[in-house]
Amino acid sequence: RALEGRERLLGSEHPDTLRSVNNLGSLLQDLGQLEEAEIMYRRALEGRERLLGSEHPDTLTSVGNLGLLLQQLDQLKEAEIMLRRALEGFERLLGSDHPDTLNSRGNLGLLLIKQNNDQGKIMVNTILAALLDPPHSLPNAHPWIQKFTDGLK
């Protein structure tokens, strides 16, 4: 309903509408409605690319979200393409030590682990060290720390 309201008031290509589309994709993913989530993530990505450009942080977030969903759908080749694209974009835009870049690198590492690529474990261990130590110093209970620690098991 929030999405319908935003579309009516703001239009389908407004940044707030696209944020709602992306958020609906996330909710659908959490509910296990993966095909519907993919539709929403692709819609958000396409709209953000047109409106904001391919290097905008919101666009890169959509790229990463779609990559994670594709991984969940076991579409590993396309997932890797998306996760690499998100990582490379965040590195160019925010630098290699920004939290969004580190999260993206860790997400790619988890995918590589799933593909039995030993480079993934190295990446995830490096990311964990970076996130646990200053300047980031995330607590062990942080969702990213738990996600990456669980991915090494």
PDB file of C-alpha atoms in Angstrom, residues 19 30 40-41 43 49 51 53 55 57 67 70 73 78 83 90 92 106 117 120 128 132 134 136-138 140 142 147:
ATOM      1  CA  ARG A  19      13.345   2.935  -2.349  1.00  0.00           C
ATOM      2  CA  ASP A  30      12.618 -12.337   3.922  1.00  0.00           C
ATOM      3  CA  MET A  40      11.027  -5.886  -7.299  1.00  0.00           C
ATOM      4  CA  TYR A  41      14.837  -5.792  -7.087  1.00  0.00           C
ATOM      5  CA  ARG A  43      12.541  -2.947 -11.093  1.00  0.00           C
ATOM      6  CA  GLU A  49      20.070   3.209 -13.161  1.00  0.00           C
ATOM      7  CA  LEU A  51      17.303   8.088 -12.661  1.00  0.00           C
ATOM      8  CA  GLY A  53      23.112   6.473 -12.897  1.00  0.00           C
ATOM      9  CA  GLU A  55      27.528   4.589  -9.943  1.00  0.00           C
ATOM     10  CA  PRO A  57      25.189   4.426  -3.953  1.00  0.00           C
ATOM     11  CA  GLY A  67      23.258 -10.335  -6.386  1.00  0.00           C
ATOM     12  CA  LEU A  70      20.448 -14.522  -7.144  1.00  0.00           C
ATOM     13  CA  LEU A  73      18.247 -18.676  -6.007  1.00  0.00           C
ATOM     14  CA  GLU A  78      24.829 -13.970 -12.443  1.00  0.00           C
ATOM     15  CA  LEU A  83      28.303  -8.762  -6.498  1.00  0.00           C
ATOM     16  CA  PHE A  90      31.607   1.024  -4.055  1.00  0.00           C
ATOM     17  CA  ARG A  92      35.476   3.611  -6.890  1.00  0.00           C
ATOM     18  CA  GLY A 106      32.498  -9.868   2.242  1.00  0.00           C
ATOM     19  CA  ASN A 117      36.910 -20.962  -4.239  1.00  0.00           C
ATOM     20  CA  GLY A 120      36.540 -16.437  -0.602  1.00  0.00           C
ATOM     21  CA  LEU A 128      36.189  -9.635   9.552  1.00  0.00           C
ATOM     22  CA  LEU A 132      36.353  -5.797  14.158  1.00  0.00           C
ATOM     23  CA  PRO A 134      39.532   0.290  14.553  1.00  0.00           C
ATOM     24  CA  HIS A 136      35.223   0.339  12.498  1.00  0.00           C
ATOM     25  CA  SER A 137      35.302  -1.774  15.685  1.00  0.00           C
ATOM     26  CA  LEU A 138      31.943  -3.428  15.120  1.00  0.00           C
ATOM     27  CA  ASN A 140      30.611  -9.340  17.642  1.00  0.00           C
ATOM     28  CA  HIS A 142      26.642  -6.927  14.644  1.00  0.00           C
ATOM     29  CA  LYS A 147      26.929 -13.196   8.683  1.00  0.00           C
TER      30      LYS A 147
END
